[in-house]
Coordinates of C-alpha atoms in Angstrom, one line a residue:
X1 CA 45.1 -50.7 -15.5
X2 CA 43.2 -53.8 -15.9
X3 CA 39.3 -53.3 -17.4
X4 CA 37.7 -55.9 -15.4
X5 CA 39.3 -58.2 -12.2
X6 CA 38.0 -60.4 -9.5
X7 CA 37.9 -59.9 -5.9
X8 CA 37.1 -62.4 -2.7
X9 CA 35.4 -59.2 -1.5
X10 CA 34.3 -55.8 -2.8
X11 CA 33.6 -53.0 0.0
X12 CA 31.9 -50.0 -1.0
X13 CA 32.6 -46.8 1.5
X14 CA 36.0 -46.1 2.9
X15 CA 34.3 -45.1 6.5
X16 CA 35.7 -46.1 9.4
X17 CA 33.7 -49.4 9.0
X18 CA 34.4 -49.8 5.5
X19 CA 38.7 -49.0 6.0
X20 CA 38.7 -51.5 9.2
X21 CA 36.8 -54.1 7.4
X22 CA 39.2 -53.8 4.4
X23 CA 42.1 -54.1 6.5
X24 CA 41.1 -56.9 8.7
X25 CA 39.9 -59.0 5.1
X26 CA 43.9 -58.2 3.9
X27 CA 45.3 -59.0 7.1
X28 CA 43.2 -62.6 6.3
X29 CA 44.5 -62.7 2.8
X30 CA 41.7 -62.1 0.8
X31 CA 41.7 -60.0 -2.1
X32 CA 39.9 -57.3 -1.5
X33 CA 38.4 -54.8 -3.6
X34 CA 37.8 -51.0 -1.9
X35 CA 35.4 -47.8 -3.5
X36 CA 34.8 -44.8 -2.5
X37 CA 33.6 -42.2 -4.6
X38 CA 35.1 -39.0 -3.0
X39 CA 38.4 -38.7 -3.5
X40 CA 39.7 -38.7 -0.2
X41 CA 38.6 -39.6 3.2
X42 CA 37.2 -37.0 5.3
X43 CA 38.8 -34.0 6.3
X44 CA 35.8 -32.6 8.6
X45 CA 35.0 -33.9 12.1
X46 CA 32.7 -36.3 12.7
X47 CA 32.4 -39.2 15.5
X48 CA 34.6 -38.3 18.1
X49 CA 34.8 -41.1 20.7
X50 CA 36.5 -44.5 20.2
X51 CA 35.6 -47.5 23.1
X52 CA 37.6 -49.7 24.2
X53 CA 36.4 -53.0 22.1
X54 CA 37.1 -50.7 19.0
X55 CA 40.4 -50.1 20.3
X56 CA 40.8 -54.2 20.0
X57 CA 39.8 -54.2 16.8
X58 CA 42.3 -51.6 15.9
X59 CA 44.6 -54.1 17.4
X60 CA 43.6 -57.2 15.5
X61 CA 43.9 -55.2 12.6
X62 CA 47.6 -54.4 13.2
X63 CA 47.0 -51.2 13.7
X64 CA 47.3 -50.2 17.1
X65 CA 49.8 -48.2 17.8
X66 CA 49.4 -46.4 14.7
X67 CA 46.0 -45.3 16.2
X68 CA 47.0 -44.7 19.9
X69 CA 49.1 -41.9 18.4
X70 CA 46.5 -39.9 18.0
X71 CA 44.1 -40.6 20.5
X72 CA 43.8 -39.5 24.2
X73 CA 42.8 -42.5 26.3
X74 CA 40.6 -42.9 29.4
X75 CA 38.2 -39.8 29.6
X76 CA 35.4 -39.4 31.5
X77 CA 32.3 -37.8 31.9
X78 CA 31.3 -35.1 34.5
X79 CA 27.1 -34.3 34.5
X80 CA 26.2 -30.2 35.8
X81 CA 23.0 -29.2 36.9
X82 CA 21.3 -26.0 35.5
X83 CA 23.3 -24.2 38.2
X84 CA 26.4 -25.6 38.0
X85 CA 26.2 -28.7 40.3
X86 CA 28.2 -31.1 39.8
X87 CA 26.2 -34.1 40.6
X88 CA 27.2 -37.2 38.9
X89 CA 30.6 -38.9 37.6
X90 CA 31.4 -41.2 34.9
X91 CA 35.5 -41.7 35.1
X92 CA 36.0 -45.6 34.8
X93 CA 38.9 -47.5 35.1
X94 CA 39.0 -50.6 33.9
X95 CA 40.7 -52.5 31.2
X96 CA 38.7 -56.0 30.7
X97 CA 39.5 -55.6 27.2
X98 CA 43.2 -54.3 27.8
X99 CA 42.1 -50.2 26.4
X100 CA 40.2 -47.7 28.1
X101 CA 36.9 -47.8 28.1
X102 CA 36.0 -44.5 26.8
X103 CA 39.3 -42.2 23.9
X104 CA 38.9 -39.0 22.4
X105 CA 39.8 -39.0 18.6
X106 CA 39.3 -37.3 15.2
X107 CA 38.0 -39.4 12.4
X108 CA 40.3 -37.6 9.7
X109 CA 42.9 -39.0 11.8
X110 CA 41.9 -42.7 12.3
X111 CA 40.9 -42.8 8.1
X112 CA 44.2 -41.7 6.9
X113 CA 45.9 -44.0 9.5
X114 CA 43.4 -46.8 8.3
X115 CA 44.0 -46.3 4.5
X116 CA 47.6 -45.6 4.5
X117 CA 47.5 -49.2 6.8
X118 CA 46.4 -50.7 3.6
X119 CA 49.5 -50.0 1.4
X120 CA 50.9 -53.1 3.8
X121 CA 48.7 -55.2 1.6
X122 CA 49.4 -56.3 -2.3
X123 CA 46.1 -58.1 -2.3
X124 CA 43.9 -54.9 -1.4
X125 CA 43.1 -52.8 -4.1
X126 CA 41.5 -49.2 -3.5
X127 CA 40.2 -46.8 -6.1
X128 CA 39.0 -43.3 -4.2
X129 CA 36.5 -41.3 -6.9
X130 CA 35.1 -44.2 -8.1
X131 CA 31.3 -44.6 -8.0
X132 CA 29.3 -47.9 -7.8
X133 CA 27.2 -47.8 -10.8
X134 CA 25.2 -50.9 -10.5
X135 CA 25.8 -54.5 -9.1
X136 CA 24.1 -57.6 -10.2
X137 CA 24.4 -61.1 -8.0
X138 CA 24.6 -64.0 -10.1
X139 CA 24.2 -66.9 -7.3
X140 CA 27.5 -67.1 -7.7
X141 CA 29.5 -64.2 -7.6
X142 CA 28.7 -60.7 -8.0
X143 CA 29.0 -58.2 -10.5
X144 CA 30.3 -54.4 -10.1
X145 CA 30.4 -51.7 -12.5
X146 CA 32.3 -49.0 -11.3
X147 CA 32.5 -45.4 -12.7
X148 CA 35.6 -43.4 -12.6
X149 CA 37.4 -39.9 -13.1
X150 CA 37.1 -38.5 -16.4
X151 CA 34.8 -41.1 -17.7
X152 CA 36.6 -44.6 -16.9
X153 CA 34.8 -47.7 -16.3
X154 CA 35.6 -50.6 -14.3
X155 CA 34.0 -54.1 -14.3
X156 CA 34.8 -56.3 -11.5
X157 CA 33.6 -59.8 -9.8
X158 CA 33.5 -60.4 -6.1
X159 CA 32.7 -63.9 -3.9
X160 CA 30.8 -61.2 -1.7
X161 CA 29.7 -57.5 -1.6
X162 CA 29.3 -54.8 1.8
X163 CA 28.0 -51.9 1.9
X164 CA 29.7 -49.7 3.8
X165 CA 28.8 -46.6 2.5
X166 CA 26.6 -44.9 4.9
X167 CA 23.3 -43.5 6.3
X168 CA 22.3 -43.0 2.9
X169 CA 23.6 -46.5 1.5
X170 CA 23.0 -46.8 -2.0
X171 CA 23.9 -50.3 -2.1
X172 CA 21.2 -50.8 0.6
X173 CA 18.8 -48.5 -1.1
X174 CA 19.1 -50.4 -4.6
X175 CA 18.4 -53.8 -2.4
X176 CA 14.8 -52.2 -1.4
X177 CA 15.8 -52.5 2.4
X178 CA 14.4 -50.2 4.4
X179 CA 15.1 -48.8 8.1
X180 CA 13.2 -48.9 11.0
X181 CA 13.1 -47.0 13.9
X182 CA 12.1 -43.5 14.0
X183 CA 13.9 -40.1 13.3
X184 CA 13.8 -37.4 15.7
X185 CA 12.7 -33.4 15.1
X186 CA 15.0 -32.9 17.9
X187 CA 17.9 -30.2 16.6
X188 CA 21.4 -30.2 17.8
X189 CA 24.0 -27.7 17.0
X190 CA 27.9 -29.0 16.6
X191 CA 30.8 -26.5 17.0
X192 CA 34.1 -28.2 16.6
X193 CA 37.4 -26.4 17.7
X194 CA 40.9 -26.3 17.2
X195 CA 43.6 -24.8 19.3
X196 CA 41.7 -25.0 22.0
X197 CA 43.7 -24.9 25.4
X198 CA 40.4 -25.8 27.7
X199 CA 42.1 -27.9 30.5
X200 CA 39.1 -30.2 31.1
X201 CA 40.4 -34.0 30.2
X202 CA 37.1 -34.9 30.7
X203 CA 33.3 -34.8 28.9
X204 CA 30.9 -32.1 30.5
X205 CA 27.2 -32.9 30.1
X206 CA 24.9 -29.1 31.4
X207 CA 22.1 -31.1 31.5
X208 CA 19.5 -28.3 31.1
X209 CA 15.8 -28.1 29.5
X210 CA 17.1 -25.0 27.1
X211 CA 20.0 -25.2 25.0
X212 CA 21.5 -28.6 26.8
X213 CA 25.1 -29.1 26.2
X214 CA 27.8 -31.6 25.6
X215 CA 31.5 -30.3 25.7
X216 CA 33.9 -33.4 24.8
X217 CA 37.9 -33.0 24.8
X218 CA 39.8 -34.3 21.6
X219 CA 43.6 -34.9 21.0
X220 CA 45.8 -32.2 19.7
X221 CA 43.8 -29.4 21.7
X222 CA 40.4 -30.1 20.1
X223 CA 37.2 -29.6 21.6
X224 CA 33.6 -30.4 20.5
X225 CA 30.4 -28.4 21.4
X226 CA 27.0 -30.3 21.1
X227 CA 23.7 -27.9 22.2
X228 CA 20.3 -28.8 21.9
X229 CA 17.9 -26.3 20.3
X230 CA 14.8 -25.2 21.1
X231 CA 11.7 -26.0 18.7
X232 CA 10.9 -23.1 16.5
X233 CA 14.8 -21.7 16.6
X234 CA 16.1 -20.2 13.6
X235 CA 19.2 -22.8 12.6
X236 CA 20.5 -19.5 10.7
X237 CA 20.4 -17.4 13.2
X238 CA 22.0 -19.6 15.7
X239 CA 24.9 -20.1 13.0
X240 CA 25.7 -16.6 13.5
X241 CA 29.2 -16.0 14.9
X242 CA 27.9 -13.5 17.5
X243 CA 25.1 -16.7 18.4
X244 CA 27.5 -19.3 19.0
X245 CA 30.0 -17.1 20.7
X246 CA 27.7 -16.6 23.0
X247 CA 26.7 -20.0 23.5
X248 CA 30.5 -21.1 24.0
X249 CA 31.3 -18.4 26.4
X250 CA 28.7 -19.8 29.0
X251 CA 30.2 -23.3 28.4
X252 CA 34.1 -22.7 29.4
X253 CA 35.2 -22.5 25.8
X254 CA 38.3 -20.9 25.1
X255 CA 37.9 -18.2 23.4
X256 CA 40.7 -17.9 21.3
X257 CA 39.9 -21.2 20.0
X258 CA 39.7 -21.8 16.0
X259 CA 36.2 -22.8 15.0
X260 CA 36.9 -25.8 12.6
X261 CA 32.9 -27.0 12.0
X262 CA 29.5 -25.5 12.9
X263 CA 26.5 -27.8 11.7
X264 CA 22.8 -28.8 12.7
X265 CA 22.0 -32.1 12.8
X266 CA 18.7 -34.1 13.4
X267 CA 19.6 -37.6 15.2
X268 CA 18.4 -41.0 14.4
X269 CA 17.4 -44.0 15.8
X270 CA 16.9 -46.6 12.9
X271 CA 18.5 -50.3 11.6
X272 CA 18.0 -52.2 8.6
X273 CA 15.2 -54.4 8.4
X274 CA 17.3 -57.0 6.9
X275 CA 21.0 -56.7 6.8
X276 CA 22.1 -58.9 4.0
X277 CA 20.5 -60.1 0.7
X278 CA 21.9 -62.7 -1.1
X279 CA 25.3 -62.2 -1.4
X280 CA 25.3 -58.5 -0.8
X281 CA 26.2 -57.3 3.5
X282 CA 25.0 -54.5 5.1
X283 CA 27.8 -53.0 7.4
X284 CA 27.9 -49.7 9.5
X285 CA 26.0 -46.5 9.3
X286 CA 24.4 -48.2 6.0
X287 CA 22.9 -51.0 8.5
X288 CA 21.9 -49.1 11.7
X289 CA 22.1 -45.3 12.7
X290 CA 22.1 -44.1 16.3
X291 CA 21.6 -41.5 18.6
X292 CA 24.8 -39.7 19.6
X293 CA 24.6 -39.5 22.9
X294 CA 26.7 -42.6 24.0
X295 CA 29.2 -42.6 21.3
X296 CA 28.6 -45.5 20.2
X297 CA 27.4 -45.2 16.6
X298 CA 30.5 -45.6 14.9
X299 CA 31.7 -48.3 17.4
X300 CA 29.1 -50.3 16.7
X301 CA 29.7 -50.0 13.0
X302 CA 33.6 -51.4 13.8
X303 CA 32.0 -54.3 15.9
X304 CA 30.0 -55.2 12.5
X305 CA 33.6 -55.2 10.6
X306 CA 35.3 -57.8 13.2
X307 CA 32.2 -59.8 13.5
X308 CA 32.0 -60.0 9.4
X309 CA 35.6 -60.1 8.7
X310 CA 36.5 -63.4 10.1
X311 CA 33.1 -65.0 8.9
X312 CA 33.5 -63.9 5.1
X313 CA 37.4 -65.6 5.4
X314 CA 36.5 -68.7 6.6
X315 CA 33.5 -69.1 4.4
X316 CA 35.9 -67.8 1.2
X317 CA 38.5 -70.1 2.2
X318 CA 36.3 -73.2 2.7
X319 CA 36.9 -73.6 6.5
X320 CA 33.4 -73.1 7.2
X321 CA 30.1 -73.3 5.1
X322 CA 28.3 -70.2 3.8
X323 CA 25.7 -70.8 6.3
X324 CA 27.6 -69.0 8.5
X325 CA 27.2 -65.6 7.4
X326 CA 23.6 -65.8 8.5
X327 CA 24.9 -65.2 12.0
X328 CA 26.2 -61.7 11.4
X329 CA 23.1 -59.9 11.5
X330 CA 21.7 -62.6 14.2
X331 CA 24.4 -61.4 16.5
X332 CA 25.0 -57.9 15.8
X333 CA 21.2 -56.3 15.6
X334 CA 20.1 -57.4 19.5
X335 CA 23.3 -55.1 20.6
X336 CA 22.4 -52.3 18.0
X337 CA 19.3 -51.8 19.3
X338 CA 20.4 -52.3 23.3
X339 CA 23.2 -49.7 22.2
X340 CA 20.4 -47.4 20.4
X341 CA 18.1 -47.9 23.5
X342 CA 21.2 -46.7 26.2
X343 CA 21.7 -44.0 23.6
X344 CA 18.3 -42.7 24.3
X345 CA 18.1 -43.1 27.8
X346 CA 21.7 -40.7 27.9
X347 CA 19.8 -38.4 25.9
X348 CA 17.0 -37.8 28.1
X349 CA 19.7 -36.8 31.2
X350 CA 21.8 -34.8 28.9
X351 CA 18.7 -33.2 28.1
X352 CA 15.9 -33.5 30.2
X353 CA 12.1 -32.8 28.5
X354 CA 11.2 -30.4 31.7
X355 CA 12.6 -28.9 35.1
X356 CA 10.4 -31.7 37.3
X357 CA 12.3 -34.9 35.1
X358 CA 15.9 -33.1 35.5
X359 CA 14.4 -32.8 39.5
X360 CA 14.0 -36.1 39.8
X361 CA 17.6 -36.9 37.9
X362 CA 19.4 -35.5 39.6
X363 CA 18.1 -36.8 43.0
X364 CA 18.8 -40.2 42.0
X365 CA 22.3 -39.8 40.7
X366 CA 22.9 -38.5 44.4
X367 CA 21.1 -41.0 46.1
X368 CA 23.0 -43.5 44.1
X369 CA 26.4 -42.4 45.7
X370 CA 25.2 -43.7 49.3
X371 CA 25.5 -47.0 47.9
X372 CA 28.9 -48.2 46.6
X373 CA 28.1 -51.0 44.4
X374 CA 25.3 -48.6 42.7
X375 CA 27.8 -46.0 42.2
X376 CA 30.4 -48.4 41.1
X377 CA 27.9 -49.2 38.3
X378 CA 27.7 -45.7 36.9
X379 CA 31.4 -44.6 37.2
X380 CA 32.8 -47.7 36.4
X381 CA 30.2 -47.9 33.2
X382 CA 28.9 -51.1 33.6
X383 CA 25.1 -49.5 32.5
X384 CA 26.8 -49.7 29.1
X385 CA 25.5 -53.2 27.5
X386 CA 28.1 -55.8 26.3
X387 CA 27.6 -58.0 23.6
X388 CA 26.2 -61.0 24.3
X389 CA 24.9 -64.1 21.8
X390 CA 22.6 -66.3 22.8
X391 CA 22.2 -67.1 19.1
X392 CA 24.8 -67.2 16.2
X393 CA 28.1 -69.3 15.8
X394 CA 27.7 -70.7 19.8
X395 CA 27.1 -73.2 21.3
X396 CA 25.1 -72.0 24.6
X397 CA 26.7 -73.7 28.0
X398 CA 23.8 -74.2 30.2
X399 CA 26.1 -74.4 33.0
X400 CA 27.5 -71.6 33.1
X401 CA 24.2 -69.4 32.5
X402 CA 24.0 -65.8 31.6
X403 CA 27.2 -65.2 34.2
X404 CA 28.7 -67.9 31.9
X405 CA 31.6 -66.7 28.8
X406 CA 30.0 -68.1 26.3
X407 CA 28.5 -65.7 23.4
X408 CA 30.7 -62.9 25.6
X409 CA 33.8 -61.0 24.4
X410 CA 37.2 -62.5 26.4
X411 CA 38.6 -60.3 28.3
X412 CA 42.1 -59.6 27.5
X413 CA 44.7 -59.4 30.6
X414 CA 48.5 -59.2 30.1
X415 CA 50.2 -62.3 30.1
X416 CA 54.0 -63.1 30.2
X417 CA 55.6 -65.5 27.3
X418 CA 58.2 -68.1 27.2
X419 CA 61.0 -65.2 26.5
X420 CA 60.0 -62.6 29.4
X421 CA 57.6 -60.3 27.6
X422 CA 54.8 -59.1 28.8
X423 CA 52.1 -58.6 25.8
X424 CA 48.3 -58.2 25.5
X425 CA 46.6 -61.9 25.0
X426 CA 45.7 -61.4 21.9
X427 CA 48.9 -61.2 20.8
X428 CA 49.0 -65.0 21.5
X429 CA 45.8 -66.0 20.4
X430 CA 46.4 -64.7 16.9
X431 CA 44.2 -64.2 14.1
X432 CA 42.5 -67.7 13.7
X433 CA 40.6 -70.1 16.4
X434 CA 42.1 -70.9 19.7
X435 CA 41.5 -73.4 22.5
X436 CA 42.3 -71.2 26.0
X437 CA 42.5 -73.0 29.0
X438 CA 43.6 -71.5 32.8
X439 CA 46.1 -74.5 33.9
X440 CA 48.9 -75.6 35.9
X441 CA 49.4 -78.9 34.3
X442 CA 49.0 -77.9 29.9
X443 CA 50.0 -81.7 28.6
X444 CA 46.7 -83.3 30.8
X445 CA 44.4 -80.0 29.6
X446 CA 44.6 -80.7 26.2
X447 CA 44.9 -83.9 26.3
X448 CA 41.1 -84.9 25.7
X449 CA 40.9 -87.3 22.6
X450 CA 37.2 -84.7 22.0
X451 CA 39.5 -82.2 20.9
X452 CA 40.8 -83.5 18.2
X453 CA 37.2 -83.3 16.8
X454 CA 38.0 -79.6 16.0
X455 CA 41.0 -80.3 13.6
X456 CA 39.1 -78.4 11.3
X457 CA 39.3 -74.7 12.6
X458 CA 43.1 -75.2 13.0
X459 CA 42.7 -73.9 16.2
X460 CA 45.7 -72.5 18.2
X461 CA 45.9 -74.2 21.3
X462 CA 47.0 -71.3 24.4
X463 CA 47.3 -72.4 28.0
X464 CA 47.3 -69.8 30.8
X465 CA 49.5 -70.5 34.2
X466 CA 48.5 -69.1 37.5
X467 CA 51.0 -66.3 38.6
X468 CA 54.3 -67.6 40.2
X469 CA 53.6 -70.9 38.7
X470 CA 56.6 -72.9 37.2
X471 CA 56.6 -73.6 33.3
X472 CA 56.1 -77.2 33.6
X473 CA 56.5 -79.4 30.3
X474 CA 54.3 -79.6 27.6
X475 CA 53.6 -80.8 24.3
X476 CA 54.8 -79.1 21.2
X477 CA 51.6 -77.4 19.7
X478 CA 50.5 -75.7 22.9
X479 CA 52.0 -72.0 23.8
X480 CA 52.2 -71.3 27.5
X481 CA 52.1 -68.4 28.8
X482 CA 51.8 -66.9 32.5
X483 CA 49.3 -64.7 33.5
X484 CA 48.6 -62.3 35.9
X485 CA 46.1 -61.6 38.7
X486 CA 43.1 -64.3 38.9
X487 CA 41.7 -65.6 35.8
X488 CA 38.7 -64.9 34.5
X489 CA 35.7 -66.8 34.1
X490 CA 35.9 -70.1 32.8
X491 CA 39.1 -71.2 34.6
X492 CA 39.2 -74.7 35.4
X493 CA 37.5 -75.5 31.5
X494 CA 38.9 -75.2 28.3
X495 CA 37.5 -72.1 26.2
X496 CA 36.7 -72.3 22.4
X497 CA 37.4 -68.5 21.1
X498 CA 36.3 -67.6 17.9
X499 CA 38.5 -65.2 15.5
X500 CA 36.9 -62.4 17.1
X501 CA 37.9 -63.3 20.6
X502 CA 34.2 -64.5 21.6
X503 CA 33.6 -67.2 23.3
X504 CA 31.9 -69.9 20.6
X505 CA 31.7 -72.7 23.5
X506 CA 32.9 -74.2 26.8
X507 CA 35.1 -77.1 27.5
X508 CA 33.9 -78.7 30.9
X509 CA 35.5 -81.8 32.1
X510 CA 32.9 -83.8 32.0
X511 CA 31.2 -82.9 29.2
X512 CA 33.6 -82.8 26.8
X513 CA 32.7 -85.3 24.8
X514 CA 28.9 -84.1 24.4
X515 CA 30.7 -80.6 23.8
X516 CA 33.0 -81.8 21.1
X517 CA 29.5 -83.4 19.2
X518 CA 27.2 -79.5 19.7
X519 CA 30.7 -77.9 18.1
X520 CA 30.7 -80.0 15.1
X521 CA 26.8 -79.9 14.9
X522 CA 27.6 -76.1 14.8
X523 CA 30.0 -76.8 12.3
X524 CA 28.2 -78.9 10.0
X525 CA 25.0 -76.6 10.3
X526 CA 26.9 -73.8 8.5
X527 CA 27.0 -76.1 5.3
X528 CA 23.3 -76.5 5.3
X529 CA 21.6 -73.9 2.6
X530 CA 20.6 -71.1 4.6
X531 CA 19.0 -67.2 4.9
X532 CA 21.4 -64.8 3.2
X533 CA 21.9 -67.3 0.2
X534 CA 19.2 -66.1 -1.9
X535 CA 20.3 -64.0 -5.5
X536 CA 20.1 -60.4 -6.0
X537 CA 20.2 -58.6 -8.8
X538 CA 20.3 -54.8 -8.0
X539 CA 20.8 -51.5 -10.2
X540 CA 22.0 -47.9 -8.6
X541 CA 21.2 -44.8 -10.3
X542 CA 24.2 -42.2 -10.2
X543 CA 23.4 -39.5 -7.4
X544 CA 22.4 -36.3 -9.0
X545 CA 24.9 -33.1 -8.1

């Protein structure tokens, strides 16, 4: 085994953001250097619901079905009153971005598929029970020393460093970043099962003042338990088998389930106040923590991987300039905190702070239902904010407004190829850049000389027929596909996507040209010196036993 080596990109943390990140930087080519000082991944329960858009990560990462096998897709949520009431639903069923919106899952399961994944990839190199000693950035690279079993050292180089390695980053304590936010005195007990045979497919939320309670299905007949405590209760106490049998026998737990976990936790709601330094990322649980309540906290650690992935390969392989990697946290920490904010504002119905606010709740859930495009926005789940940039790699289509695509995640619809098969879009638009247009006639969509402006992001060019359309001719570099149902917004235009299957800018026929000039401002921008360029040099001490 080599002493020292050099990497495109070192990742410290093999969590679910740190594992998807690795695999999305091999699927890119990079070489790509993974620690994690335990020795495996975890073995204990821990974030329990996967979303839809982390689903299309999974599948950018090539990993899809590997996941699916493990996962039970398209749950909902049922909310009870003190007494019992059933008086609100959550069950939506959509696919905008071709998943479920809301999957049960068990981490374990999703790591060990994510890191056995990474034996696809002779340019990713892990090493599980090694510890990141210190790390110094030299302007130019960065430098790692690594500590390993039975006293083994390992010095390596990287083009970039992420911390991935949790609430209690070391990388971004040895930075001197700090988080802001606030952390809650509010307790909440966890009892995680196994063999359970509850028949419920769905969440149940007892919204009640004492002892509040979240019961959320999983796959292979797990169930999780989530109860608020009261101030003052004794954690020990309520540990005590005879305690939380009692708790779970008033919930519909089976009880000749296997109890698998039984923890108290105090939630958070806290990011980063910066998320990069130099040439050292921020990524995950180590940037932003939040609240548990909408599921979203490890979610929105996999949005930071496919937003970071692409950005660090096209900066490593010269496509773009550095520049560019100032976008990540200018795009990702507006979501974190409208994700931490909905987090929040679940809490307070799951757990209402008195009898009168639980009143008044529940009244409006009900009222809601007389109204069917009100209730279509709670069961359906549109309250649930989408990512949306304003600011970052975009260029903002003043057109199209905030109903516009741009900054917005593409949906992805089925479409049928050249050969018969039906397959996700994605599928089509690859890895890289694409140019999407909705089109009957391909050869005159693509045809604008302003396009050619963007020979630099090698962009795959995709055109979309209406259903029932014939395949008309068309020139070589364009892949046409039909598509089904109407097509979404920006039909009619041609659609810049970026890696990540956002929409960097909008085509419109008659401003193309003025279009083609804002992209390569964009592009040329991300060569300019920038924030996140600045050296760091950094020391960790070794975490005491």
């Amino acid at each position: 085994m080599p002493a020292s080596a050099h990497f495109d990109v070192a990742v410290i943390g093999s969590g679910p953001t740190g594992l998807t990140l690795a695999n999305l930087l091999g699927g890119f080519g990079l070489d790509v250097l993974l620690v994690e000082r335990n020795r495996t991944t975890v073995m204990e329960p821990r974030a329990v619901s996967i979303d839809d858009e982390s689903l299309r990560t999974m599948q950018a990462a090539g990993v899809i079905d590997a996941v699916l096998e493990n996962v039970v897709a398209g749950y909902g949520s049922h909310y009870y009153s003190p007494r019992g009431n059933r008086f609100a639903v959550v069950e939506p069923t959509g696919t905008p971005f071709g998943y479920p919106r809301r999957n049960a899952f068990r981490q374990p399961l999703l790591e060990q598929t994510l890191r056995q994944a990474l034996d696809r990839f002779a340019n990713v190199q892990t090493r599980f029970g090694w510890t990141l000693e210190s790390f110094q950035d030299r302007g130019d690279a960065v430098r790692l020393d690594l500590h390993g079993p039975d006293g083994a050292t390992f010095t390596a180089t990287c083009a970039y460093l992420v911390g991935a390695d949790g609430a209690s980053s070391r990388v971004r304590e040895a930075l001197g970043i700090t988080l802001g936010g606030t952390t809650f005195e509010e307790r909440w007990l966890i009892v995680d099962q196994e063999n359970s045979h509850n028949t419920s497919k769905h969440t149940k939320v007892f919204c009640n003042t004492r002892h509040g309670c979240i019961t959320l299905p999983g796959p292979n007949d797990t169930r999780r338990f989530e109860f608020k405590l009261d101030p003052g209760e004794d954690e020990a106490a309520l540990l005590a088998p005879a305690s939380i049998a009692a708790l779970l026998a008033t919930h519909g737990a089976d009880p000749a389930a296997t109890i698998r976990r039984k923890v108290v936790y105090r939630f958070h709601a806290r990011a980063a106040s910066s998320w990069s330094r130099g040439r050292v990322y921020l990524a995950g649980d180590a940037a932003h923590l939040t609240p548990p309540f909408a599921g979203q906290g490890m979610n929105s650690g996999i949005r930071d991987a496919h937003n970071l992935a692409w950005k660090l390969a096209a900066v490593i392989r010269g496509r773009l300039g550095p520049g560019l990697l100032a976008s990540y946290e200018t795009e990702r920490s507006p979501h974190v905190w409208a994700m931490i904010r909905l987090a929040l504002r679940m809490g307070g119905i799951m757990a209402p702070r008195n009898r009168m606010v639980g009143f008044l709740t529940r009244a409006l859930f009900r009222a809601l239902r007389v109204y069917p495009p009100a209730s279509d926005y709670v069961v359906q789940m549109k309250y649930k904010p989408k990512p949306r940039f304003t600011e970052g790699f975009v260029v903002p289509d003043s057109a199209g407004g905030r109903a516009g695509p741009v900054g917005q995640l593409f949906p992805q619809p089925y479409v049928s190829t050249a050969t018969g098969s039906r397959v996700r879009l994605d599928e089509v638009l690859g890895d890289g850049f694409a140019l999407l247009a909705f089109t009957e006639n391909p050869a005159a969509a693509f045809a604008a000389p302003a396009l050619d402006a963007l020979e630099r992001l090698n962009a795959r060019r995709v055109a979309v027929l209406p259903p029932g359309t014939a395949r008309p001719d068309h020139p070589a570099d364009v892949t046409v596909v039909r598509g089904e149902g109407e097509a979404p917004a920006g039909a009619g235009a041609i659609l810049l996507l970026r890696p990540d299957h956002y929409v960097a800018a909008i085509f419109r026929p008659s401003w193309m040209a003025a279009t083609a000039a804002a992209v390569q401002a964009l592009l040329e921008a991300t060569w300019a010196a920038g924030p996140g360029l600045t050296p760091a040099t950094t020391a960790i001490q070794r975490s005491q036993p």
